[in-house]
C-alpha positions as protocol buffer text, in pm:
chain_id: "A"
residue {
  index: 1
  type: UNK
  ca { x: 0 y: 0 z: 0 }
}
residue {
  index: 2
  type: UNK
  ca { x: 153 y: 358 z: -55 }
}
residue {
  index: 3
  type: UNK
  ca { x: 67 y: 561 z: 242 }
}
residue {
  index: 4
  type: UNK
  ca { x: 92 y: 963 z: 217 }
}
residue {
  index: 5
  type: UNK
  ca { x: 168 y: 1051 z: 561 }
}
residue {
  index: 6
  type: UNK
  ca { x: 171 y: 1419 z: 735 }
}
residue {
  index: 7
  type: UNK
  ca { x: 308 y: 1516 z: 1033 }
}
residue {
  index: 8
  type: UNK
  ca { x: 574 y: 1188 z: 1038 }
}
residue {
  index: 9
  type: UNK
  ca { x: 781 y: 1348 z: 1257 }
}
residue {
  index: 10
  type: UNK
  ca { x: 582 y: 1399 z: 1563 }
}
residue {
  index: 11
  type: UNK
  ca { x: 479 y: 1172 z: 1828 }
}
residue {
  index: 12
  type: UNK
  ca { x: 230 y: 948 z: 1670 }
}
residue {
  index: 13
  type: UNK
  ca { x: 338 y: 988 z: 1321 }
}
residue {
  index: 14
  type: UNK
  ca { x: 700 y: 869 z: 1381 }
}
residue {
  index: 15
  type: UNK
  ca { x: 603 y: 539 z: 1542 }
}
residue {
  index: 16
  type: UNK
  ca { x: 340 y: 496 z: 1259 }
}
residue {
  index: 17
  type: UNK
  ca { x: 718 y: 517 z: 1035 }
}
residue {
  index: 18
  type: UNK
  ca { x: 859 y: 275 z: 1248 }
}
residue {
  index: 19
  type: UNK
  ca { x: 548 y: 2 z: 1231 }
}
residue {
  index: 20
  type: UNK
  ca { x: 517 y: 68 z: 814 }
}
residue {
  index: 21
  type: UNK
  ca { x: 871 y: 75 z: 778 }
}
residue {
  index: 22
  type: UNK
  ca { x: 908 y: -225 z: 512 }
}
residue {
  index: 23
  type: UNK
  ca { x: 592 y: -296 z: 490 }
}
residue {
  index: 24
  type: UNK
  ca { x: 429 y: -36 z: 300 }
}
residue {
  index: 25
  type: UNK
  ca { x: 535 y: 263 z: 92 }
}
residue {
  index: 26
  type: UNK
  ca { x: 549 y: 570 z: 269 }
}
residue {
  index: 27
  type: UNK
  ca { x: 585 y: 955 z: 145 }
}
residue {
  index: 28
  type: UNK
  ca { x: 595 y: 1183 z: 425 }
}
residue {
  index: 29
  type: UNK
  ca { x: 510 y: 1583 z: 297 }
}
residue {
  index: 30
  type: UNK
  ca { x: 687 y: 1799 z: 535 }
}
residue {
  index: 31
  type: UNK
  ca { x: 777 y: 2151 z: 542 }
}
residue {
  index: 32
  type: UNK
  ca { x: 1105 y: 2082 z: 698 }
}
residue {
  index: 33
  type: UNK
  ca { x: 1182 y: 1766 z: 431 }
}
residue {
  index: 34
  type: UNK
  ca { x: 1542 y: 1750 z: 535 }
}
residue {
  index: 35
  type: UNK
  ca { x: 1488 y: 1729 z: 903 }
}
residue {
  index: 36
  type: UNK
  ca { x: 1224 y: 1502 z: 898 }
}
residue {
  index: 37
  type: UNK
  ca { x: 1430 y: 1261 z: 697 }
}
residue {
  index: 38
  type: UNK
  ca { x: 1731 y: 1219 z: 917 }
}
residue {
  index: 39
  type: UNK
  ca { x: 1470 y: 1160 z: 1162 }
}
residue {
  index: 40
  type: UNK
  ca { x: 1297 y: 907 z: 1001 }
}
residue {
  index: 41
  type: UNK
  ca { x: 1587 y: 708 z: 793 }
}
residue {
  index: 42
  type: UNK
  ca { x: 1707 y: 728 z: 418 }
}
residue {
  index: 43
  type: UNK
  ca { x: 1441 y: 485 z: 264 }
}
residue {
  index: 44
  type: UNK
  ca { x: 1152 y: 713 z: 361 }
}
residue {
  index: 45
  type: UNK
  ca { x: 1058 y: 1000 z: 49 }
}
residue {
  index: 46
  type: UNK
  ca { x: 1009 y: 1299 z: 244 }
}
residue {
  index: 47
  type: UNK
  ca { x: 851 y: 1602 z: -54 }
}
residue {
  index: 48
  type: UNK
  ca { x: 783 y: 1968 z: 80 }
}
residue {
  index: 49
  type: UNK
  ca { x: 465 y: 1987 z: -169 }
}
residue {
  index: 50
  type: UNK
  ca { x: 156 y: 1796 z: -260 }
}
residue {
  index: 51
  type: UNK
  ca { x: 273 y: 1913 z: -610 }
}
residue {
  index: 52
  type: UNK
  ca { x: 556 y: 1658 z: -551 }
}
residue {
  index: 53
  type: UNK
  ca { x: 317 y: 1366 z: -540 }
}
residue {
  index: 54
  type: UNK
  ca { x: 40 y: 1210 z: -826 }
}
residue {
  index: 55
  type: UNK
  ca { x: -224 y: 1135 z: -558 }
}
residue {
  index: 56
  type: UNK
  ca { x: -379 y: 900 z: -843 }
}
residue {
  index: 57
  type: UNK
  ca { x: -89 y: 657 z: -685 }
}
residue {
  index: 58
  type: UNK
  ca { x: -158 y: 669 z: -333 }
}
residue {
  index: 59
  type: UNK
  ca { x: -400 y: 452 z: -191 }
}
residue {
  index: 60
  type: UNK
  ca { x: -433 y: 630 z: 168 }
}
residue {
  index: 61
  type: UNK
  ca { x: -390 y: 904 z: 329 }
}
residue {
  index: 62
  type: UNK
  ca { x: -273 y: 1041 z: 682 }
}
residue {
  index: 63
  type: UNK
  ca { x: -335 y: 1375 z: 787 }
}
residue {
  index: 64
  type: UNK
  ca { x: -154 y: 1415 z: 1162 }
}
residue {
  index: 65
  type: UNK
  ca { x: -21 y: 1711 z: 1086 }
}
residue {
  index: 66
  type: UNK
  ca { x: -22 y: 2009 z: 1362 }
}
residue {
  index: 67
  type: UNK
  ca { x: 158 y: 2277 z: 1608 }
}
residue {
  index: 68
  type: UNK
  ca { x: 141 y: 2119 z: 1901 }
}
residue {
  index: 69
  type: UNK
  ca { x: -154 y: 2237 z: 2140 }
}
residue {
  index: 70
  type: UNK
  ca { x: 43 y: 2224 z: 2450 }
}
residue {
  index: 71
  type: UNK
  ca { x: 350 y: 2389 z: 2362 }
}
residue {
  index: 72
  type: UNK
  ca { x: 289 y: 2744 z: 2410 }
}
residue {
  index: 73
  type: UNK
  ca { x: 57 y: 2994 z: 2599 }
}
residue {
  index: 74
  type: UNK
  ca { x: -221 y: 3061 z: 2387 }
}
residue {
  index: 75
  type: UNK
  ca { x: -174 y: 3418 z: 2299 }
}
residue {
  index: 76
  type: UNK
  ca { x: -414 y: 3532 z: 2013 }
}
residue {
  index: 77
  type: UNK
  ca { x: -102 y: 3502 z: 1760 }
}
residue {
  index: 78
  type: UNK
  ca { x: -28 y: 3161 z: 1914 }
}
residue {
  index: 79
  type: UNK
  ca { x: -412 y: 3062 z: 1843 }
}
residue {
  index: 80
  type: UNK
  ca { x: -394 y: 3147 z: 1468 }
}
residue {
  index: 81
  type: UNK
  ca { x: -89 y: 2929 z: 1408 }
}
residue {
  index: 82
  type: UNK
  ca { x: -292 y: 2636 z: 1653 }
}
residue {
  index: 83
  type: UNK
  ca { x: -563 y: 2684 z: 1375 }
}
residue {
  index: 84
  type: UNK
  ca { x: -373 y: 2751 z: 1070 }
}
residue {
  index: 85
  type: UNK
  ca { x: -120 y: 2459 z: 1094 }
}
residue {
  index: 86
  type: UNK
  ca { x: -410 y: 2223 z: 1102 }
}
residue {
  index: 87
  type: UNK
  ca { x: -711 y: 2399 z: 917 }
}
residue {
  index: 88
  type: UNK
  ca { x: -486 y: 2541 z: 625 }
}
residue {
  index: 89
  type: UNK
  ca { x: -299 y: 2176 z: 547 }
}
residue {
  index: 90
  type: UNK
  ca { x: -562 y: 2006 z: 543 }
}
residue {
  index: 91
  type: UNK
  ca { x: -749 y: 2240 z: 305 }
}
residue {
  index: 92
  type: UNK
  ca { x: -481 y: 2181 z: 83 }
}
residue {
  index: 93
  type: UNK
  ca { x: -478 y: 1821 z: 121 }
}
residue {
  index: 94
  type: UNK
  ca { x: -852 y: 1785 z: 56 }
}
residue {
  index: 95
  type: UNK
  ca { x: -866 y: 2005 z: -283 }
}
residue {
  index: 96
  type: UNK
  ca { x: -566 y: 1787 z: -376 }
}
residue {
  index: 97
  type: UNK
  ca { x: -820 y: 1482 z: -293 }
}
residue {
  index: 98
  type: UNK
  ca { x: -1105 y: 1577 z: -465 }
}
residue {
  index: 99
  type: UNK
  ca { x: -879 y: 1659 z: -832 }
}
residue {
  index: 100
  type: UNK
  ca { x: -756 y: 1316 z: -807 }
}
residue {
  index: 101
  type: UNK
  ca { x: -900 y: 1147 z: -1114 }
}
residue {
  index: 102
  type: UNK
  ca { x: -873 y: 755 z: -897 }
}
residue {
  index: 103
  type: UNK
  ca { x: -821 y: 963 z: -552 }
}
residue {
  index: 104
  type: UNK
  ca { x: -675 y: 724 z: -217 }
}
residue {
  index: 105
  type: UNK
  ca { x: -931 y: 497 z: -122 }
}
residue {
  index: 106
  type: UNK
  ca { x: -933 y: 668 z: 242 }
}
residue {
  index: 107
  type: UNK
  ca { x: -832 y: 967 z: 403 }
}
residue {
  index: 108
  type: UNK
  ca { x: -761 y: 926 z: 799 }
}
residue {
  index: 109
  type: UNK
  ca { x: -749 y: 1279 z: 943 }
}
residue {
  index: 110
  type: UNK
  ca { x: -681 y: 1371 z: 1330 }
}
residue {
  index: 111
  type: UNK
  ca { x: -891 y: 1574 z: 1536 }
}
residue {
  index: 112
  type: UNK
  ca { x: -880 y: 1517 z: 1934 }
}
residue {
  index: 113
  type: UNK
  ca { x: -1113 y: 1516 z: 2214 }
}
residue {
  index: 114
  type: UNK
  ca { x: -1086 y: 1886 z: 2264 }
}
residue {
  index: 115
  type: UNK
  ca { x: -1414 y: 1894 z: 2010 }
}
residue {
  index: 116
  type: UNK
  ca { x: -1645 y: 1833 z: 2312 }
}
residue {
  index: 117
  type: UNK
  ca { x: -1492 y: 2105 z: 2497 }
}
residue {
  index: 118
  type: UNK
  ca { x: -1461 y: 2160 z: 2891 }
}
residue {
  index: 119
  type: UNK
  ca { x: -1692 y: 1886 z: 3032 }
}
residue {
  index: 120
  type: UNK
  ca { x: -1761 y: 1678 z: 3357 }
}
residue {
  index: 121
  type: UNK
  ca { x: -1785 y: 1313 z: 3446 }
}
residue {
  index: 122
  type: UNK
  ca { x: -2062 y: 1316 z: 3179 }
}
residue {
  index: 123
  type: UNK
  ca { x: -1965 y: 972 z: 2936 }
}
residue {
  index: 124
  type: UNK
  ca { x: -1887 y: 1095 z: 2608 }
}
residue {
  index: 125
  type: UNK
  ca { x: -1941 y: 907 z: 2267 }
}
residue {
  index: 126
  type: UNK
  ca { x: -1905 y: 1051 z: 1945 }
}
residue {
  index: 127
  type: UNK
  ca { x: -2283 y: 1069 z: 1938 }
}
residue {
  index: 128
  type: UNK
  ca { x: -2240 y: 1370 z: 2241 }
}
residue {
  index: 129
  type: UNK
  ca { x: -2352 y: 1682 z: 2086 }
}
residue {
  index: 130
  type: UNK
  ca { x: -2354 y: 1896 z: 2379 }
}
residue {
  index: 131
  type: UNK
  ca { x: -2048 y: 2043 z: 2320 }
}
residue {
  index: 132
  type: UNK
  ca { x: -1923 y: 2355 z: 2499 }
}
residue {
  index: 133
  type: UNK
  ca { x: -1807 y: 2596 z: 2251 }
}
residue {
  index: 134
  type: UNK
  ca { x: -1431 y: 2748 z: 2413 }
}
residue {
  index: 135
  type: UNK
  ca { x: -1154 y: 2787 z: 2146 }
}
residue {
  index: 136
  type: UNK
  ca { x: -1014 y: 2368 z: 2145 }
}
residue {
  index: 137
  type: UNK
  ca { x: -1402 y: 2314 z: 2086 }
}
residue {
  index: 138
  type: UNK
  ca { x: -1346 y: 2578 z: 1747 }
}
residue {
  index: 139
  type: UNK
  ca { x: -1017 y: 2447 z: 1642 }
}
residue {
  index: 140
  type: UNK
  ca { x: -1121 y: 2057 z: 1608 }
}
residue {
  index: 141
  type: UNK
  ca { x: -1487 y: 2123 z: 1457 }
}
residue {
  index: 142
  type: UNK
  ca { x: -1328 y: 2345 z: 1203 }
}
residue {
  index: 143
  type: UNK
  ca { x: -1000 y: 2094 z: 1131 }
}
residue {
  index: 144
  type: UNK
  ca { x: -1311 y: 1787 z: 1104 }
}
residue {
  index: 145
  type: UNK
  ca { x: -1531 y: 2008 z: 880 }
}
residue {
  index: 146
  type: UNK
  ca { x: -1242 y: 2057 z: 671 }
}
residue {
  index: 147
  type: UNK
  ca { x: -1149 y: 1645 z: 632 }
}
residue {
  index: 148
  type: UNK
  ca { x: -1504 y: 1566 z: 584 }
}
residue {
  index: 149
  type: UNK
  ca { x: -1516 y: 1759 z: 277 }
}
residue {
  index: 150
  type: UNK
  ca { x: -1297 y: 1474 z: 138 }
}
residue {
  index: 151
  type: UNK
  ca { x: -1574 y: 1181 z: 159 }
}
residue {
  index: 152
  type: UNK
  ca { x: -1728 y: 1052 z: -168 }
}
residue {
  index: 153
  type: UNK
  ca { x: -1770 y: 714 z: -326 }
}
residue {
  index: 154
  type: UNK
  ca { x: -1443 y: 658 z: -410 }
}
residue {
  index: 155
  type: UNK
  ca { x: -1290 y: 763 z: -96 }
}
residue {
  index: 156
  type: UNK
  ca { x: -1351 y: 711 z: 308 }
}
residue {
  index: 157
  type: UNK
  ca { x: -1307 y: 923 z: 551 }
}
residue {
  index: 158
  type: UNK
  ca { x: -1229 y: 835 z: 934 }
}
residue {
  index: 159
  type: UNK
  ca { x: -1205 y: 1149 z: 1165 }
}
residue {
  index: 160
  type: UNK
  ca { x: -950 y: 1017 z: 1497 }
}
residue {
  index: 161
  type: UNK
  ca { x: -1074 y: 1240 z: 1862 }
}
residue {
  index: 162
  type: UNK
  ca { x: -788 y: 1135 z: 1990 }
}
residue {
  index: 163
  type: UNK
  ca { x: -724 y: 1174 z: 2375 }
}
residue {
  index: 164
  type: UNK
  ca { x: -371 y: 1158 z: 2576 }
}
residue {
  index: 165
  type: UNK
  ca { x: -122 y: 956 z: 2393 }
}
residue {
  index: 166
  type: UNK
  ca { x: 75 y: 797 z: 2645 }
}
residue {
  index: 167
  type: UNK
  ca { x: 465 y: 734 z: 2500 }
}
residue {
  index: 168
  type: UNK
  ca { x: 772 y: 663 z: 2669 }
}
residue {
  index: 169
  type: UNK
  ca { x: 998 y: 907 z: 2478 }
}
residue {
  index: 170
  type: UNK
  ca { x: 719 y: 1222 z: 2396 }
}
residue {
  index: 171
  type: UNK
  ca { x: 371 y: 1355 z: 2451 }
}
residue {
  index: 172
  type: UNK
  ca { x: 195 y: 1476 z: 2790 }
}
residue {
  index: 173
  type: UNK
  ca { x: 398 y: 1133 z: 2985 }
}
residue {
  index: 174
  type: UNK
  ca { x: 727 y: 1273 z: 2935 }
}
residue {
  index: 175
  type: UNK
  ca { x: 623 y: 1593 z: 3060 }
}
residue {
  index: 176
  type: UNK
  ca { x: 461 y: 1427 z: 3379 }
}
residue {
  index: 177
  type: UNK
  ca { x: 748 y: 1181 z: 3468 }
}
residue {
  index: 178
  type: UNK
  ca { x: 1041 y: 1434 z: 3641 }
}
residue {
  index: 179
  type: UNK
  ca { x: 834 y: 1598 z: 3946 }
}
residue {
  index: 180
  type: UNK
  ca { x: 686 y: 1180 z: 3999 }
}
residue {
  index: 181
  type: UNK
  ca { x: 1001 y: 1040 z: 4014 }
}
residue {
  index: 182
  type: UNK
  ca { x: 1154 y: 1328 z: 4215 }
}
residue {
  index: 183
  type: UNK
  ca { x: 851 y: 1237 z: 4430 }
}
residue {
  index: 184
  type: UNK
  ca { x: 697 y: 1604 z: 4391 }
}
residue {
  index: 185
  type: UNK
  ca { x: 406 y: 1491 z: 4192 }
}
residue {
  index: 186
  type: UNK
  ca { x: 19 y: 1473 z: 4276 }
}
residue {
  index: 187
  type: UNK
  ca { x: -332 y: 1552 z: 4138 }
}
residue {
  index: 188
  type: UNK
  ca { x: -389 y: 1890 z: 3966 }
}
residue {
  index: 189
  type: UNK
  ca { x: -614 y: 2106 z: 4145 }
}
residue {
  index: 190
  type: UNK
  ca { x: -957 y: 1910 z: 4270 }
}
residue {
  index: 191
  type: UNK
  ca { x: -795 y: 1602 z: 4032 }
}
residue {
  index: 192
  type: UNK
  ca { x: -1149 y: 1535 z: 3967 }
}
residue {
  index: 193
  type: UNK
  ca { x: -1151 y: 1576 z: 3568 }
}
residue {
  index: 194
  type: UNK
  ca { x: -1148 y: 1304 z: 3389 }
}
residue {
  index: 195
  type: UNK
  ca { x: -836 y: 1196 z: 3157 }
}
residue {
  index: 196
  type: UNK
  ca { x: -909 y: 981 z: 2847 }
}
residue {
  index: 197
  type: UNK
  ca { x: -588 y: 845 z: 2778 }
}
residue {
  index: 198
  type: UNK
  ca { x: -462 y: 580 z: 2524 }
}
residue {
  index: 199
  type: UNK
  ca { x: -113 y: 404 z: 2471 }
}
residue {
  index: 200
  type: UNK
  ca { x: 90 y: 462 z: 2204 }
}
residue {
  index: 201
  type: UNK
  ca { x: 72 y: 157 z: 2061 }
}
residue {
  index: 202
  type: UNK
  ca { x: -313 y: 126 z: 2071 }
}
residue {
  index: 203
  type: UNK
  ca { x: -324 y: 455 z: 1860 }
}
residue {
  index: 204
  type: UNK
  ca { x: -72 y: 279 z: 1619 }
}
residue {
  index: 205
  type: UNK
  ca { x: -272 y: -19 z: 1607 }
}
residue {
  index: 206
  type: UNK
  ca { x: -595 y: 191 z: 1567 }
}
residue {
  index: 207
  type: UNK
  ca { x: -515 y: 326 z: 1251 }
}
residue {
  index: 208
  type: UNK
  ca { x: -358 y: 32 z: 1086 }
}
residue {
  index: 209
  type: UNK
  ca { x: -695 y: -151 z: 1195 }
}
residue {
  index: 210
  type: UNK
  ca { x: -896 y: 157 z: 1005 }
}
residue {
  index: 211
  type: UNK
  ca { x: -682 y: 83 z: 676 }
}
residue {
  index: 212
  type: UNK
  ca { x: -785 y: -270 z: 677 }
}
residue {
  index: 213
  type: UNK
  ca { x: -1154 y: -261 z: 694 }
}
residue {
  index: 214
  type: UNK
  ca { x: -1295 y: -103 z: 441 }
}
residue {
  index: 215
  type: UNK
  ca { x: -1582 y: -35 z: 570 }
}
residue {
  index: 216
  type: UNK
  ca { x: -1498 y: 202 z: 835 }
}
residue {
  index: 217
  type: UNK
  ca { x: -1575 y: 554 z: 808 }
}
residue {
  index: 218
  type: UNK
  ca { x: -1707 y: 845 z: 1031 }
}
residue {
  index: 219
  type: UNK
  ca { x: -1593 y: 985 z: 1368 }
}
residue {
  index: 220
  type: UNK
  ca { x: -1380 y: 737 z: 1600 }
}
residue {
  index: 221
  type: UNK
  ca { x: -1288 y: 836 z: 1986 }
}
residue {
  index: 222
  type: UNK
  ca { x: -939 y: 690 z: 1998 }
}
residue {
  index: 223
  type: UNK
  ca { x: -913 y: 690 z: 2351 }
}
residue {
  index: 224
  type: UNK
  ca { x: -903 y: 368 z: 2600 }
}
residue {
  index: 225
  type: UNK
  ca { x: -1196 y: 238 z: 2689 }
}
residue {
  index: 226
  type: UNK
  ca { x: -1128 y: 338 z: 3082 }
}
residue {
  index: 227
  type: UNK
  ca { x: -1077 y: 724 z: 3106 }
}
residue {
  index: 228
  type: UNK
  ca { x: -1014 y: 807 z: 3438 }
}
residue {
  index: 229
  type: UNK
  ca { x: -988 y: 1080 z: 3720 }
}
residue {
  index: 230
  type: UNK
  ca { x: -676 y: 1316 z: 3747 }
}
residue {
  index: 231
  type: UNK
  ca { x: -636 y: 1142 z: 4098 }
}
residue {
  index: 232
  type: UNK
  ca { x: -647 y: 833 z: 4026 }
}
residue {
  index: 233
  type: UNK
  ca { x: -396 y: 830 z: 3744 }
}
residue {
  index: 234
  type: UNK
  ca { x: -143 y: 1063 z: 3995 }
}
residue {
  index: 235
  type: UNK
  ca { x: -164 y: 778 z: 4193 }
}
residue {
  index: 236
  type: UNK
  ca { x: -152 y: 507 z: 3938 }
}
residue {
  index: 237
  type: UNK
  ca { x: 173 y: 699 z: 3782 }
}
residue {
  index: 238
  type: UNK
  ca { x: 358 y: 762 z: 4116 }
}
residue {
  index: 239
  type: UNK
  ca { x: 211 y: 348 z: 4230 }
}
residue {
  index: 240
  type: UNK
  ca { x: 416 y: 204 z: 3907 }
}
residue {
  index: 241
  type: UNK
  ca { x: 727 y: 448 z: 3971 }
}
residue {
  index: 242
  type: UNK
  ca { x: 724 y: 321 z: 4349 }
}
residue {
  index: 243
  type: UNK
  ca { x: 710 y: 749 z: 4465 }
}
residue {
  index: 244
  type: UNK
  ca { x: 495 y: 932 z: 4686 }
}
residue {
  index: 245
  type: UNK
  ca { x: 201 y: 1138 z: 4512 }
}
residue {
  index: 246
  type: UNK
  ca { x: 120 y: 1389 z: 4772 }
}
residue {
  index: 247
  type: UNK
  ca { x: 134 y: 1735 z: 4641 }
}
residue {
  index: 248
  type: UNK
  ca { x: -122 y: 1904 z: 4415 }
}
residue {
  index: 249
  type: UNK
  ca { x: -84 y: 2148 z: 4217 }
}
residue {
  index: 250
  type: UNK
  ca { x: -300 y: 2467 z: 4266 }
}
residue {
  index: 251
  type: UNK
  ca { x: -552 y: 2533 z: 3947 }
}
residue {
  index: 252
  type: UNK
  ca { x: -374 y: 2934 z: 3995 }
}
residue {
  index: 253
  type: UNK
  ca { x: -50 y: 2849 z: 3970 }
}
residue {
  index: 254
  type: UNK
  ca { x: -120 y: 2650 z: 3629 }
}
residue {
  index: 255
  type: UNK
  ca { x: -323 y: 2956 z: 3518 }
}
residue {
  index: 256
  type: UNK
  ca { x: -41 y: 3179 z: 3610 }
}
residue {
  index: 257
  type: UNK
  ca { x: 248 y: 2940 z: 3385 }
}
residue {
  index: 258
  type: UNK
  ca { x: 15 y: 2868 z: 3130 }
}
residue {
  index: 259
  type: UNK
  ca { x: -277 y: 3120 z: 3076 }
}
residue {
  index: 260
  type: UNK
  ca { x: -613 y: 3054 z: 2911 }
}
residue {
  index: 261
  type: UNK
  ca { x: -463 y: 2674 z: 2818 }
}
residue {
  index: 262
  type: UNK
  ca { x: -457 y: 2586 z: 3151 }
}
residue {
  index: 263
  type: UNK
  ca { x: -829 y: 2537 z: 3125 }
}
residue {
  index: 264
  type: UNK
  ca { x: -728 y: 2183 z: 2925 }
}
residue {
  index: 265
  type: UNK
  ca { x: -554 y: 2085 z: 3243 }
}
residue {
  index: 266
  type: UNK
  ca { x: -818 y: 2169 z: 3473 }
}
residue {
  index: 267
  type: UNK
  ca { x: -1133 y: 2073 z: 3317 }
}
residue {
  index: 268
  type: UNK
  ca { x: -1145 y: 1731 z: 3100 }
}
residue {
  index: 269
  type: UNK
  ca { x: -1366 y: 1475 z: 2885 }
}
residue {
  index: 270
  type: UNK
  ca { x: -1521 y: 1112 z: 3039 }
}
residue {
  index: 271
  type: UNK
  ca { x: -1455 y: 1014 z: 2679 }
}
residue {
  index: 272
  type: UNK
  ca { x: -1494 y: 602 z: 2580 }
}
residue {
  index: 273
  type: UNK
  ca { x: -1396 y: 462 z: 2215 }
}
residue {
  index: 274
  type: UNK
  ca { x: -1781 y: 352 z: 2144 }
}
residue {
  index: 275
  type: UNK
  ca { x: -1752 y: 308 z: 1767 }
}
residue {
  index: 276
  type: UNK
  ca { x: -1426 y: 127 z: 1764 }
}
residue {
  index: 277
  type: UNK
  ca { x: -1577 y: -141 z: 2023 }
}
residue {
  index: 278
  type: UNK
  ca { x: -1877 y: -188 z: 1783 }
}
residue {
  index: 279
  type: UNK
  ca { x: -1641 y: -225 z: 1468 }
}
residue {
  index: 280
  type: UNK
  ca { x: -1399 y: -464 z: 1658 }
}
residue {
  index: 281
  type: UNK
  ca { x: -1125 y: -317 z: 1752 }
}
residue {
  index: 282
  type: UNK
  ca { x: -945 y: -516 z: 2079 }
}
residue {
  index: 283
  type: UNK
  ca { x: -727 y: -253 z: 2289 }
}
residue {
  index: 284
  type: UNK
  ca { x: -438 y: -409 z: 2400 }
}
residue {
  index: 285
  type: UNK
  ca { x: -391 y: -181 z: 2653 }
}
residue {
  index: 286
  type: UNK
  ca { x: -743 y: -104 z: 2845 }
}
residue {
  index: 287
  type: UNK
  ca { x: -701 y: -47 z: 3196 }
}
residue {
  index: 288
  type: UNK
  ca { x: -418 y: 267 z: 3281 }
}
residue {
  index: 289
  type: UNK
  ca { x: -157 y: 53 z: 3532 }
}
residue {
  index: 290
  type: UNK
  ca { x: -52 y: -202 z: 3273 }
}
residue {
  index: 291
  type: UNK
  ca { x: -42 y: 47 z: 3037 }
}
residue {
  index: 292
  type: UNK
  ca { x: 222 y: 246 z: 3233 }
}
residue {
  index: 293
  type: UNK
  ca { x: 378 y: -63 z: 3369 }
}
residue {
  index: 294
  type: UNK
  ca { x: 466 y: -124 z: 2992 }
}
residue {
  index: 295
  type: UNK
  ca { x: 615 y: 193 z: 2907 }
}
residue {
  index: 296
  type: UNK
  ca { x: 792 y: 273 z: 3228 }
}
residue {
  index: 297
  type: UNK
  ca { x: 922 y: -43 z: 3368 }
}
């Protein structure tokens, strides 16, 4: 299968490399094609332009690409390149779909929880429509708008919420691990929002499953089936690094460091993967201890 993948060299998209690596045929369109190739390996084409590639040869398509949402405060200028780096790309990518003459047979786009916006212990599908409209509510329903624009007979399109990616070596763990295993870590303010998490390789697995069933197409939660509470994964993180978890962090201080984003840190999503269960799909990593147990131990 030749795979067109964007946004190969961030978290998700470079362990997608390494799965496919040998088994498929991979392009990866970057706009820094000579970084992202001595990150990825010499027998992966890296192009800067969709004008690079005849999408009449590609049978799928990956669309992961994105600034990352945590990075930065979210100043207004901060927000347009949030918006633009996903909403713009994939634009592009869906106008480059739609000329095709024999267009990929399915275009996998990302999206993340962030749709439903700041919620409570409320269980979330992807049939919840009560969203609550703050700006990562704006940024995914734009960025899914976009991707559906794609859909037609000849091509499929699967839209991935995805929740916390949980990885070893990058994403939200890696950011979480020094003040556990210094023993300064604990639950962030009340540490009663939820946290729909999913392992790395689950997500990896997720999307290879999507490619091969062809009759998949729609909105997917790719979360674990077992979101829970900011406590209890605190203490489930500090349990499996054998450290204390006994200091919070105050919801003002995080406001302070981190202004208006703080807000994805204080409120969260009871989010469960309800159309992946009904298509099939077999988590290998369910429940949040062996999860971490797996990536830390």
């Amino acid at each position: 299968m030749h795979i067109l993948l964007t946004g190969g060299s961030g978290l998700i998209g470079s362990h997608l490399v390494k799965q496919w690596q040998g088994v498929h045929k991979l392009t990866v369109l970057s706009r820094s094609p000579e970084k992202t190739a001595s990150q990825l390996g010499s027998n992966i084409i890296v192009v800067s332009s969709l004008s690079n590639i005849n999408l009449n040869q590609v049978d799928a398509v990956i669309n992961l690409a994105g600034e990352p949402i945590v990075g930065k405060r979210w100043s207004e200028r901060q927000k347009k390149v949030l918006c633009d780096s996903r909403w713009h790309g994939t634009a592009l990518l869906v106008s480059a779909i739609k000329a095709a003459s024999t267009p990929p047979k399915i275009f996998i786009s990302g999206s993340a929880i962030g749709i439903y916006g700041a919620q409570d212990a409320q269980l979330i599908t992807e049939d919840y429509t009560h969203y609550h409209n703050d700006f990562a509510h704006q940024l995914c329903q734009q960025w899914e708008a976009l991707a559906l624009e794609a859909e037609s007979p000849a091509t499929r399109v699967c839209i991935l919420r995805t929740g916390i990616v949980l990885a070893k070596h990058g994403g939200a763990l890696k950011k979480m691990l020094l003040p556990f295993q210094l023993g300064l870590g604990g639950p962030i303010s009340s540490g009663e929002q939820y946290m729909s998490w999913i392992h790395i390789n689950d997500m990896v697995r997720l999307i290879d499953f999507m490619l091969n069933h062809p009759t998949l197409q729609g909105i997917f939660n790719a979360t674990a089936p077992t979101p829970v509470t900011n406590v209890q994964f605190s203490k489930t993180l500090a349990k499996v690094l054998h450290r204390p978890a006994l200091l919070p962090m105050p919801a003002f201080m995080l406001q302070l460091i981190f202004g208006e984003m703080a807000e994805l840190l204080l409120t969260g999503q009871r989010v469960i993967p309800s159309n992946l269960s009904k298509a099939g799909y077999e988590f290998q990593f369910s429940e949040l201890e062996p999860a971490l147990c797996a990536l830390l131990r």
